mmCIF file of C-alpha atoms in Angstrom:
data_model
loop_
_atom_site.group_PDB
_atom_site.id
_atom_site.type_symbol
_atom_site.label_atom_id
_atom_site.label_comp_id
_atom_site.label_asym_id
_atom_site.label_seq_id
_atom_site.Cartn_x
_atom_site.Cartn_y
_atom_site.Cartn_z
ATOM 1 C CA UNK A 48 -71.838 18.983 -65.123
ATOM 2 C CA UNK A 49 -68.152 19.556 -65.733
ATOM 3 C CA UNK A 50 -65.711 17.931 -63.287
ATOM 4 C CA UNK A 51 -62.774 20.295 -62.844
ATOM 5 C CA UNK A 52 -59.651 18.737 -61.337
ATOM 6 C CA UNK A 53 -57.027 20.863 -59.639
ATOM 7 C CA UNK A 54 -53.995 21.383 -61.775
ATOM 8 C CA UNK A 55 -50.972 19.745 -60.167
ATOM 9 C CA UNK A 56 -52.978 18.656 -57.109
ATOM 10 C CA UNK A 57 -51.431 15.199 -56.873
ATOM 11 C CA UNK A 58 -47.770 16.346 -57.075
ATOM 12 C CA UNK A 59 -48.443 18.915 -54.335
ATOM 13 C CA UNK A 60 -49.950 16.252 -52.069
ATOM 14 C CA UNK A 61 -47.002 13.910 -52.656
ATOM 15 C CA UNK A 62 -44.551 16.707 -51.906
ATOM 16 C CA UNK A 63 -46.302 17.564 -48.642
ATOM 17 C CA UNK A 64 -46.381 13.894 -47.648
ATOM 18 C CA UNK A 65 -42.664 13.454 -48.351
ATOM 19 C CA UNK A 66 -41.817 16.592 -46.366
ATOM 20 C CA UNK A 67 -43.943 15.352 -43.456
ATOM 21 C CA UNK A 68 -42.202 11.960 -43.428
ATOM 22 C CA UNK A 69 -38.773 13.622 -43.521
ATOM 23 C CA UNK A 70 -39.631 15.957 -40.632
ATOM 24 C CA UNK A 71 -41.052 13.128 -38.510
ATOM 25 C CA UNK A 72 -38.058 10.889 -39.265
ATOM 26 C CA UNK A 73 -35.590 13.635 -38.381
ATOM 27 C CA UNK A 74 -37.460 14.354 -35.158
ATOM 28 C CA UNK A 75 -37.447 10.700 -34.133
ATOM 29 C CA UNK A 76 -33.725 10.404 -34.873
ATOM 30 C CA UNK A 77 -32.898 13.608 -33.005
ATOM 31 C CA UNK A 78 -35.018 13.082 -29.900
ATOM 32 C CA UNK A 79 -35.152 9.244 -29.775
ATOM 33 C CA UNK A 80 -38.163 9.339 -27.408
ATOM 34 C CA UNK A 81 -38.355 5.543 -27.129
ATOM 35 C CA UNK A 82 -35.191 5.578 -25.030
ATOM 36 C CA UNK A 83 -37.149 7.067 -22.140
ATOM 37 C CA UNK A 84 -38.818 3.658 -21.778
ATOM 38 C CA UNK A 85 -35.693 1.563 -22.401
ATOM 39 C CA UNK A 86 -33.401 0.797 -19.467
ATOM 40 C CA UNK A 87 -29.804 -0.316 -19.982
ATOM 41 C CA UNK A 88 -28.269 -1.882 -16.863
ATOM 42 C CA UNK A 89 -24.488 -2.324 -16.704
ATOM 43 C CA UNK A 90 -22.829 -3.780 -13.596
ATOM 44 C CA UNK A 91 -19.024 -3.701 -13.479
ATOM 45 C CA UNK A 92 -16.845 -4.889 -10.602
ATOM 46 C CA UNK A 93 -14.420 -2.605 -8.809
ATOM 47 C CA UNK A 94 -11.353 -2.054 -10.987
ATOM 48 C CA UNK A 95 -8.274 -3.967 -9.884
ATOM 49 C CA UNK A 96 -4.587 -3.711 -10.717
ATOM 50 C CA UNK A 97 -2.444 -6.785 -10.178
ATOM 51 C CA UNK A 98 0.389 -6.267 -7.682
ATOM 52 C CA UNK A 99 3.144 -8.631 -6.540
ATOM 53 C CA UNK A 100 3.888 -10.082 -3.141
ATOM 54 C CA UNK A 101 7.023 -12.014 -2.213
ATOM 55 C CA UNK A 102 6.856 -15.384 -0.463
ATOM 56 C CA UNK A 103 9.952 -17.040 1.012
ATOM 57 C CA UNK A 104 10.306 -20.765 0.466
ATOM 58 C CA UNK A 105 11.407 -23.053 3.313
ATOM 59 C CA UNK A 106 14.729 -24.917 3.649
ATOM 60 C CA UNK A 107 15.091 -27.423 0.809
ATOM 61 C CA UNK A 108 15.336 -31.151 1.522
ATOM 62 C CA UNK A 109 18.852 -32.671 1.447
ATOM 63 C CA UNK A 110 20.026 -33.817 -1.941
ATOM 64 C CA UNK A 111 20.262 -37.567 -2.566
ATOM 65 C CA UNK A 112 23.642 -38.981 -1.473
ATOM 66 C CA UNK A 113 24.377 -36.205 0.996
ATOM 67 C CA UNK A 114 25.991 -37.351 4.258
ATOM 68 C CA UNK A 115 23.989 -37.251 7.480
ATOM 69 C CA UNK A 116 25.755 -36.302 10.748
ATOM 70 C CA UNK A 117 26.201 -39.269 13.168
ATOM 71 C CA UNK A 118 25.782 -38.852 16.910
ATOM 72 C CA UNK A 119 29.085 -38.336 18.725
ATOM 73 C CA UNK A 120 30.943 -37.075 15.693
ATOM 74 C CA UNK A 121 31.902 -33.538 14.862
ATOM 75 C CA UNK A 122 29.552 -31.737 12.595
ATOM 76 C CA UNK A 123 30.834 -29.500 9.860
ATOM 77 C CA UNK A 124 30.114 -25.818 9.941
ATOM 78 C CA UNK A 125 26.520 -25.056 9.314
ATOM 79 C CA UNK A 126 25.826 -24.010 5.776
ATOM 80 C CA UNK A 127 23.188 -21.317 5.424
ATOM 81 C CA UNK A 128 20.050 -22.757 3.964
ATOM 82 C CA UNK A 129 19.076 -21.519 0.574
ATOM 83 C CA UNK A 130 15.832 -19.637 0.249
ATOM 84 C CA UNK A 131 13.968 -18.754 -2.852
ATOM 85 C CA UNK A 132 11.584 -15.881 -3.404
ATOM 86 C CA UNK A 133 8.536 -16.363 -5.506
ATOM 87 C CA UNK A 134 6.266 -13.579 -6.708
ATOM 88 C CA UNK A 135 2.544 -14.145 -6.600
ATOM 89 C CA UNK A 136 -0.024 -11.865 -8.163
ATOM 90 C CA UNK A 137 -2.533 -10.277 -5.804
ATOM 91 C CA UNK A 138 -5.102 -7.598 -6.669
ATOM 92 C CA UNK A 139 -4.420 -4.267 -4.995
ATOM 93 C CA UNK A 140 -7.423 -2.353 -3.637
ATOM 94 C CA UNK A 141 -8.092 1.067 -5.212
ATOM 95 C CA UNK A 142 -7.857 4.184 -3.040
ATOM 96 C CA UNK A 143 -10.845 6.540 -2.850
ATOM 97 C CA UNK A 144 -9.770 10.158 -3.426
ATOM 98 C CA UNK A 145 -13.214 11.803 -3.534
ATOM 99 C CA UNK A 146 -16.874 10.855 -3.392
ATOM 100 C CA UNK A 147 -20.307 12.374 -3.855
ATOM 101 C CA UNK A 148 -24.010 11.740 -4.390
ATOM 102 C CA UNK A 149 -25.913 12.371 -7.620
ATOM 103 C CA UNK A 150 -28.814 14.846 -7.604
ATOM 104 C CA UNK A 151 -31.542 15.303 -10.219
ATOM 105 C CA UNK A 152 -31.337 17.938 -12.937
ATOM 106 C CA UNK A 153 -33.350 17.471 -16.150
ATOM 107 C CA UNK A 154 -34.327 13.904 -15.163
ATOM 108 C CA UNK A 155 -34.660 12.091 -11.839
ATOM 109 C CA UNK A 156 -31.167 10.820 -11.001
ATOM 110 C CA UNK A 157 -29.672 9.075 -7.983
ATOM 111 C CA UNK A 158 -26.588 7.066 -7.068
ATOM 112 C CA UNK A 159 -23.058 7.512 -5.785
ATOM 113 C CA UNK A 160 -19.810 8.653 -7.387
ATOM 114 C CA UNK A 161 -16.252 7.773 -6.383
ATOM 115 C CA UNK A 162 -12.948 8.979 -7.787
ATOM 116 C CA UNK A 163 -10.402 6.171 -7.416
ATOM 117 C CA UNK A 164 -6.626 5.891 -7.725
ATOM 118 C CA UNK A 165 -5.397 2.450 -8.739
ATOM 119 C CA UNK A 166 -2.151 0.797 -7.664
ATOM 120 C CA UNK A 167 -0.509 1.632 -10.999
ATOM 121 C CA UNK A 168 -1.196 5.363 -10.496
ATOM 122 C CA UNK A 169 -4.071 5.601 -12.982
ATOM 123 C CA UNK A 170 -7.474 7.029 -12.034
ATOM 124 C CA UNK A 171 -11.026 5.792 -12.507
ATOM 125 C CA UNK A 172 -14.387 7.457 -11.946
ATOM 126 C CA UNK A 173 -16.911 4.936 -10.630
ATOM 127 C CA UNK A 174 -20.697 5.330 -10.673
ATOM 128 C CA UNK A 175 -22.460 3.158 -8.091
ATOM 129 C CA UNK A 176 -26.174 2.284 -7.913
ATOM 130 C CA UNK A 177 -26.805 4.702 -10.777
ATOM 131 C CA UNK A 178 -30.465 5.257 -11.626
ATOM 132 C CA UNK A 179 -31.367 7.862 -14.242
ATOM 133 C CA UNK A 180 -33.350 8.152 -17.472
ATOM 134 C CA UNK A 181 -32.044 6.895 -20.773
ATOM 135 C CA UNK A 182 -31.548 9.359 -23.591
ATOM 136 C CA UNK A 183 -29.658 10.216 -26.775
ATOM 137 C CA UNK A 184 -25.914 10.880 -26.721
ATOM 138 C CA UNK A 185 -25.406 10.706 -22.947
ATOM 139 C CA UNK A 186 -21.853 11.290 -21.696
ATOM 140 C CA UNK A 187 -20.013 11.234 -18.381
ATOM 141 C CA UNK A 188 -18.348 14.565 -17.679
ATOM 142 C CA UNK A 189 -15.751 15.439 -15.064
ATOM 143 C CA UNK A 190 -15.974 19.224 -14.546
ATOM 144 C CA UNK A 191 -14.670 22.065 -12.400
ATOM 145 C CA UNK A 192 -18.078 23.773 -12.164
ATOM 146 C CA UNK A 193 -20.221 23.833 -9.014
ATOM 147 C CA UNK A 194 -23.345 21.672 -8.879
ATOM 148 C CA UNK A 195 -26.405 23.914 -8.731
ATOM 149 C CA UNK A 196 -29.461 22.464 -7.079
ATOM 150 C CA UNK A 197 -32.932 23.558 -8.089
ATOM 151 C CA UNK A 198 -31.927 23.855 -11.745
ATOM 152 C CA UNK A 199 -33.581 21.926 -14.565
ATOM 153 C CA UNK A 200 -30.213 20.972 -16.020
ATOM 154 C CA UNK A 201 -29.895 23.852 -18.463
ATOM 155 C CA UNK A 202 -27.028 26.362 -18.246
ATOM 156 C CA UNK A 203 -25.407 24.604 -15.285
ATOM 157 C CA UNK A 204 -22.080 23.594 -16.864
ATOM 158 C CA UNK A 205 -21.751 26.226 -19.590
ATOM 159 C CA UNK A 206 -18.567 27.750 -18.153
ATOM 160 C CA UNK A 207 -15.330 26.227 -16.951
ATOM 161 C CA UNK A 208 -13.355 23.165 -17.911
ATOM 162 C CA UNK A 209 -14.534 19.606 -18.395
ATOM 163 C CA UNK A 210 -13.235 16.216 -19.521
ATOM 164 C CA UNK A 211 -15.541 13.774 -21.270
ATOM 165 C CA UNK A 212 -14.941 10.214 -20.053
ATOM 166 C CA UNK A 213 -16.986 8.719 -22.875
ATOM 167 C CA UNK A 214 -20.534 7.584 -23.492
ATOM 168 C CA UNK A 215 -22.680 6.528 -20.553
ATOM 169 C CA UNK A 216 -22.576 2.723 -20.593
ATOM 170 C CA UNK A 217 -26.057 2.347 -19.124
ATOM 171 C CA UNK A 218 -28.624 4.410 -17.281
ATOM 172 C CA UNK A 219 -28.600 1.950 -14.369
ATOM 173 C CA UNK A 220 -25.937 -0.028 -12.497
ATOM 174 C CA UNK A 221 -22.296 0.238 -11.407
ATOM 175 C CA UNK A 222 -19.798 1.463 -13.984
ATOM 176 C CA UNK A 223 -16.124 2.431 -14.280
ATOM 177 C CA UNK A 224 -14.769 5.256 -16.457
ATOM 178 C CA UNK A 225 -11.003 5.580 -16.825
ATOM 179 C CA UNK A 226 -9.493 9.067 -16.816
ATOM 180 C CA UNK A 227 -7.217 9.806 -19.787
ATOM 181 C CA UNK A 228 -3.495 9.861 -19.054
ATOM 182 C CA UNK A 229 -2.293 13.329 -18.130
ATOM 183 C CA UNK A 230 -5.601 14.461 -16.606
ATOM 184 C CA UNK A 231 -5.146 15.790 -13.063
ATOM 185 C CA UNK A 232 -8.172 14.641 -11.039
ATOM 186 C CA UNK A 233 -7.470 17.321 -8.410
ATOM 187 C CA UNK A 234 -8.445 19.983 -10.968
ATOM 188 C CA UNK A 235 -12.084 18.818 -11.105
ATOM 189 C CA UNK A 236 -14.801 19.086 -8.489
ATOM 190 C CA UNK A 237 -17.973 17.615 -9.970
ATOM 191 C CA UNK A 238 -19.470 14.962 -12.244
ATOM 192 C CA UNK A 239 -22.370 15.295 -14.685
ATOM 193 C CA UNK A 240 -24.461 12.827 -16.663
ATOM 194 C CA UNK A 241 -24.515 15.089 -19.701
ATOM 195 C CA UNK A 242 -26.727 14.964 -22.792
ATOM 196 C CA UNK A 243 -24.372 16.222 -25.470
ATOM 197 C CA UNK A 244 -27.099 16.498 -28.096
ATOM 198 C CA UNK A 245 -29.200 19.009 -26.162
ATOM 199 C CA UNK A 246 -26.528 20.467 -23.853
ATOM 200 C CA UNK A 247 -28.369 19.577 -20.672
ATOM 201 C CA UNK A 248 -27.398 17.777 -17.476
ATOM 202 C CA UNK A 249 -29.546 14.787 -16.485
ATOM 203 C CA UNK A 250 -27.950 14.694 -13.016
ATOM 204 C CA UNK A 251 -24.745 15.718 -11.256
ATOM 205 C CA UNK A 252 -22.651 15.188 -8.132
ATOM 206 C CA UNK A 253 -20.282 17.410 -6.165
ATOM 207 C CA UNK A 254 -16.988 15.643 -5.366
ATOM 208 C CA UNK A 255 -15.824 15.908 -1.749
ATOM 209 C CA UNK A 256 -12.210 14.975 -1.025
ATOM 210 C CA UNK A 257 -11.632 12.227 1.533
#
């Protein structure tokens, strides 16, 4: 009995195997599904800017050799005591300009958001008690779009203006994100935990002025 082997069968199999590995590898890189089970917790303190306060020193002790008034004798005119001012550094508390609560979009999300003005005039967006899912290429967006409830996170911030404050530092915790110089915080009304790779919001918060 003649054993007939397929012509070019092995090269075809190898080609299919290589294509399969490439597709699976690209899918894993693109979606990074393992991140859904990996939590990254980042806890940062409230931002502080060092200010100065002035303290007045008391009257200095008399210098060695200085004469002391004797009872019954005339005293010279009083000389104003010298005072010295010393500057001590004290942290100045940030001022809350707006706040809001995160709602869920594509993934379950909760926590608070505060927009802060520091003593030096700079601004910081602070996420507090953040709890959301991890994912690929997550960003923190400051936007002028309304927060739509009941949406799955798609097509909710497609229009309008936004400023990216950088990558999300962790999917849990308390985190500070500094606004770039020249950005007017009054021009923005909401915050989104935004997946830049898939253009979807994980969660968002409406900012209410205080």
